[in-house]
Structures are given as structure tokens and as C-alpha cells.
Short mmCIF file of N, CA and C in Angstrom, two decimals:
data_model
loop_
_atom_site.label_atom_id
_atom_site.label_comp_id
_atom_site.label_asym_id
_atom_site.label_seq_id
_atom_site.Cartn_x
_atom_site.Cartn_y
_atom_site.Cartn_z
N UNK A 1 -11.72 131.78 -271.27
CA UNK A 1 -11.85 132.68 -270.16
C UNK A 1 -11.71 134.14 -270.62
N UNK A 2 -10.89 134.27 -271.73
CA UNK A 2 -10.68 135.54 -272.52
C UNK A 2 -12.43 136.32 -272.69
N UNK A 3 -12.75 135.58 -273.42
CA UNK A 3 -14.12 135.83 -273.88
C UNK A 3 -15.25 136.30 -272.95
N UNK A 4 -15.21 135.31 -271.59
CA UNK A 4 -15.79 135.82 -270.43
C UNK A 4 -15.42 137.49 -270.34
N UNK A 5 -14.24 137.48 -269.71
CA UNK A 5 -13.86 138.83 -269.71
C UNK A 5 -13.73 140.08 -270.05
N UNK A 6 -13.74 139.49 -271.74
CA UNK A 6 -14.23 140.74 -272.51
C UNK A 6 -15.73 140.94 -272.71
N UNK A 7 -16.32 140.15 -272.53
CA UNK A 7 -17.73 140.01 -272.61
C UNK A 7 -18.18 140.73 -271.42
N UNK A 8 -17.37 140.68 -269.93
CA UNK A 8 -17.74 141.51 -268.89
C UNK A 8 -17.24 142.90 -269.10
N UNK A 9 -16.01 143.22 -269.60
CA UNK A 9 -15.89 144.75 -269.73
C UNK A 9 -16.98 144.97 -271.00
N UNK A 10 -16.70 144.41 -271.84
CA UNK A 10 -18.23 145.42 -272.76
C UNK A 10 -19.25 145.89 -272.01
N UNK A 11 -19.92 144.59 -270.87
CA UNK A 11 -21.37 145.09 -270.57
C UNK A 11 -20.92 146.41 -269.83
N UNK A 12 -19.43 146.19 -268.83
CA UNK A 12 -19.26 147.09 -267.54
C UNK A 12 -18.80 148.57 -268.26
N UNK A 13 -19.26 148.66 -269.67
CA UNK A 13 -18.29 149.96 -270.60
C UNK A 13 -19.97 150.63 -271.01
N UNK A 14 -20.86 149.26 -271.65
CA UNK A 14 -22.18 149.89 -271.75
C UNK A 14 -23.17 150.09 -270.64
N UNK A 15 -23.14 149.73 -269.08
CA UNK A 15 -23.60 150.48 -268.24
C UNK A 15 -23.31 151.39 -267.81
N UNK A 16 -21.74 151.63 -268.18
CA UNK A 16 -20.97 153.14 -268.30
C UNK A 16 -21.92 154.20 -268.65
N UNK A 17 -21.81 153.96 -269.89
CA UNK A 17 -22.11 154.58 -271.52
C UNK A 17 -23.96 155.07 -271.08
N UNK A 18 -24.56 153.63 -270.60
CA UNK A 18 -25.83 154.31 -270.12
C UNK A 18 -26.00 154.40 -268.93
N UNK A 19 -25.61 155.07 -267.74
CA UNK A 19 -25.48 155.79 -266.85
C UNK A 19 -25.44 157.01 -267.28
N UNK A 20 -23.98 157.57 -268.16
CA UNK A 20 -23.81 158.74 -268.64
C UNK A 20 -25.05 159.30 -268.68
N UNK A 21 -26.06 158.41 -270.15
CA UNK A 21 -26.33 159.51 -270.54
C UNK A 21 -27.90 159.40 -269.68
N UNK A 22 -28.30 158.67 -269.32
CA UNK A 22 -29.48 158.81 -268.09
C UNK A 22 -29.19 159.90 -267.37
N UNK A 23 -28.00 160.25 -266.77
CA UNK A 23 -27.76 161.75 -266.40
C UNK A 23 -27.24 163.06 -267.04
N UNK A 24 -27.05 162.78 -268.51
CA UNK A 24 -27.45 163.80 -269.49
C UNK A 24 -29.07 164.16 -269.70
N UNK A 25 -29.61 163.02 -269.48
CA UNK A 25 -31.40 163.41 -269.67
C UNK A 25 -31.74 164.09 -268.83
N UNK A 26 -31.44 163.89 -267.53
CA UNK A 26 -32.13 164.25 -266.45
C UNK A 26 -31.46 165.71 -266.36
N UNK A 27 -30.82 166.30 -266.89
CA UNK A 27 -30.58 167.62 -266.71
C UNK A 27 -30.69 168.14 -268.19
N UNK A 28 -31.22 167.68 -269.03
CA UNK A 28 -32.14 168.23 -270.02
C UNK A 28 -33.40 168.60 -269.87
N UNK A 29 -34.11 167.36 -269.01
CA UNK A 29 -35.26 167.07 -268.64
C UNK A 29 -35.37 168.22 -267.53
N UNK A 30 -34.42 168.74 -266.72
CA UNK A 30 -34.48 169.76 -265.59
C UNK A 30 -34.21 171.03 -266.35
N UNK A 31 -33.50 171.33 -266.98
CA UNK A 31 -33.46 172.62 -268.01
C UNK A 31 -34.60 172.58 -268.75
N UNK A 32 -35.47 172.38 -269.22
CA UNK A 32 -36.45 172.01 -269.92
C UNK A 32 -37.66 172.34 -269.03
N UNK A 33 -38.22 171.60 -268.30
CA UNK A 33 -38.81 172.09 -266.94
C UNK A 33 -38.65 173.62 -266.48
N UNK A 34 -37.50 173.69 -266.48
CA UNK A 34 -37.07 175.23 -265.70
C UNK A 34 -37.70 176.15 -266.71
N UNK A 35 -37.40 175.43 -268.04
CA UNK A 35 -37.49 176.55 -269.33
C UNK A 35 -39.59 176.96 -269.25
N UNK A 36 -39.89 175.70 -268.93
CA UNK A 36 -41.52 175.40 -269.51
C UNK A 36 -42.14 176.45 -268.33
N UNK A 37 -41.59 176.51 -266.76
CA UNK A 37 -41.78 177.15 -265.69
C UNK A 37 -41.81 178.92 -266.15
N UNK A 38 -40.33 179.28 -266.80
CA UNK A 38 -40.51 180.42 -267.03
C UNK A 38 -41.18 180.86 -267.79
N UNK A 39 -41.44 179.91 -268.82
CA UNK A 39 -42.55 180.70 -269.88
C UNK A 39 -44.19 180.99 -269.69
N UNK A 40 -44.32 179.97 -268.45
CA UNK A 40 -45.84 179.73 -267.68
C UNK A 40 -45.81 181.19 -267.41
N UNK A 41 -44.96 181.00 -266.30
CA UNK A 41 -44.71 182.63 -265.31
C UNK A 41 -45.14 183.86 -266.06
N UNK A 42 -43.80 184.24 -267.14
CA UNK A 42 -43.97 185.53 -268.45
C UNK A 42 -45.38 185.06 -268.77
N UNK A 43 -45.77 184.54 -269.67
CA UNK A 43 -46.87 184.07 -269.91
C UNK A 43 -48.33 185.15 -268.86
N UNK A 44 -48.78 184.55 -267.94
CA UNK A 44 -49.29 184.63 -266.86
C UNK A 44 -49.08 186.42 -266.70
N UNK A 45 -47.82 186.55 -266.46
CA UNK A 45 -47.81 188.15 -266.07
C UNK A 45 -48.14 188.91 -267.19
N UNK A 46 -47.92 188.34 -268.73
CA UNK A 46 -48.68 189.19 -269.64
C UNK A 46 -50.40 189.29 -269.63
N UNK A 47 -50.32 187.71 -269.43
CA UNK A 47 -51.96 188.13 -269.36
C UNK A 47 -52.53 189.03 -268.26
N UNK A 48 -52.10 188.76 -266.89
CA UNK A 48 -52.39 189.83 -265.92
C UNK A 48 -52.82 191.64 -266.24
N UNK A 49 -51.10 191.86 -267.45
CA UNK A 49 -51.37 192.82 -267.68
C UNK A 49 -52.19 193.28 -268.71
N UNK A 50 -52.93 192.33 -269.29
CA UNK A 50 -53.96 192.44 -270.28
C UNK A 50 -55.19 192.83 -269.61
N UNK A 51 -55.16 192.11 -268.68
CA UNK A 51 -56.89 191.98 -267.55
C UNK A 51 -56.75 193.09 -267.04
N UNK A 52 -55.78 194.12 -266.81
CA UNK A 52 -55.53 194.99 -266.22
C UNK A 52 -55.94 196.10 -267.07
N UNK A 53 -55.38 196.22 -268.07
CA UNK A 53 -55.74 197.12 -269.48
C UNK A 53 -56.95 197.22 -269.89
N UNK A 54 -58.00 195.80 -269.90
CA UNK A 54 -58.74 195.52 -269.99
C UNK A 54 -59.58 196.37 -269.54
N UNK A 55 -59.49 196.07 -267.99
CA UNK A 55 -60.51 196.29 -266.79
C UNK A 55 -60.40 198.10 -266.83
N UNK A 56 -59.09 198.88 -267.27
CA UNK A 56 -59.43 200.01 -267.29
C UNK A 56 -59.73 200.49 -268.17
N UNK A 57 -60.15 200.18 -269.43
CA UNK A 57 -60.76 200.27 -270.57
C UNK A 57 -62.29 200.56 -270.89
N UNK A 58 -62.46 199.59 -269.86
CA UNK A 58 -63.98 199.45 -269.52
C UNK A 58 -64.45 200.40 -268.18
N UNK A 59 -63.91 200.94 -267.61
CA UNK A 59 -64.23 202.16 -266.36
C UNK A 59 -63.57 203.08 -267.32
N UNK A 60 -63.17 203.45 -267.79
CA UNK A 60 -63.17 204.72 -268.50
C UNK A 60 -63.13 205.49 -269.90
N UNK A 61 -63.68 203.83 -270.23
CA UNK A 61 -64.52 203.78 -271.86
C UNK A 61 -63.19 205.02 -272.77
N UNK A 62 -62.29 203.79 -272.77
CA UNK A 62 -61.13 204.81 -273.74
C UNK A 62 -61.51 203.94 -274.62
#
């Protein structure tokens, strides 16, 4: 009966263990995201200001 028992806390220590870290991922996985979001954004507003530079480049042939 020993054996049962320890055999049940192991599993009930490694669904612990992976719980933890399933919610270590998921807020990697959300920092990560957040990170990929801001770089779209910066990204995006540089190019804006390229098309912008661009476009007055070409009306006033600097």
C-alpha cells in the first residue's frame, strides 16, 4: 500500500511541477507577443516616416 501512495504523490508532485511551468510559458508566450506587437508598431511608424520623407522629396526635388 506504501508503494501505491508514493506512486500517487510522485504523479500529484509532477502535475505540480507541470502546471507550474505551463504557466511559466504562458507568460513568456504573453511577454513575447507583447514584445513582437511593439516592434510591429516602431517598425510601422518608421516606415510611415520614411513614406513621408519620401513623398517630400519628390514635391520638392531635394
Amino acid at each position: 500500500m506504501s508503494r501505491k501512495s508514493e506512486a500517487q504523490e510522485a504523479r500529484e508532485q509532477a502535475e505540480a511541477k507541470l502546471r507550474e511551468e505551463r504557466e511559466k510559458a504562458a507568460q513568456r508566450s504573453s511577454r513575447t507577443a507583447r514584445a513582437d506587437e511593439e516592434w510591429k508598431e516602431k517598425l510601422r511608424q518608421q516606415q510611415e516616416e520614411q513614406d513621408r520623407r519620401d513623398i517630400f522629396d519628390e514635391n520638392y526635388d531635394v
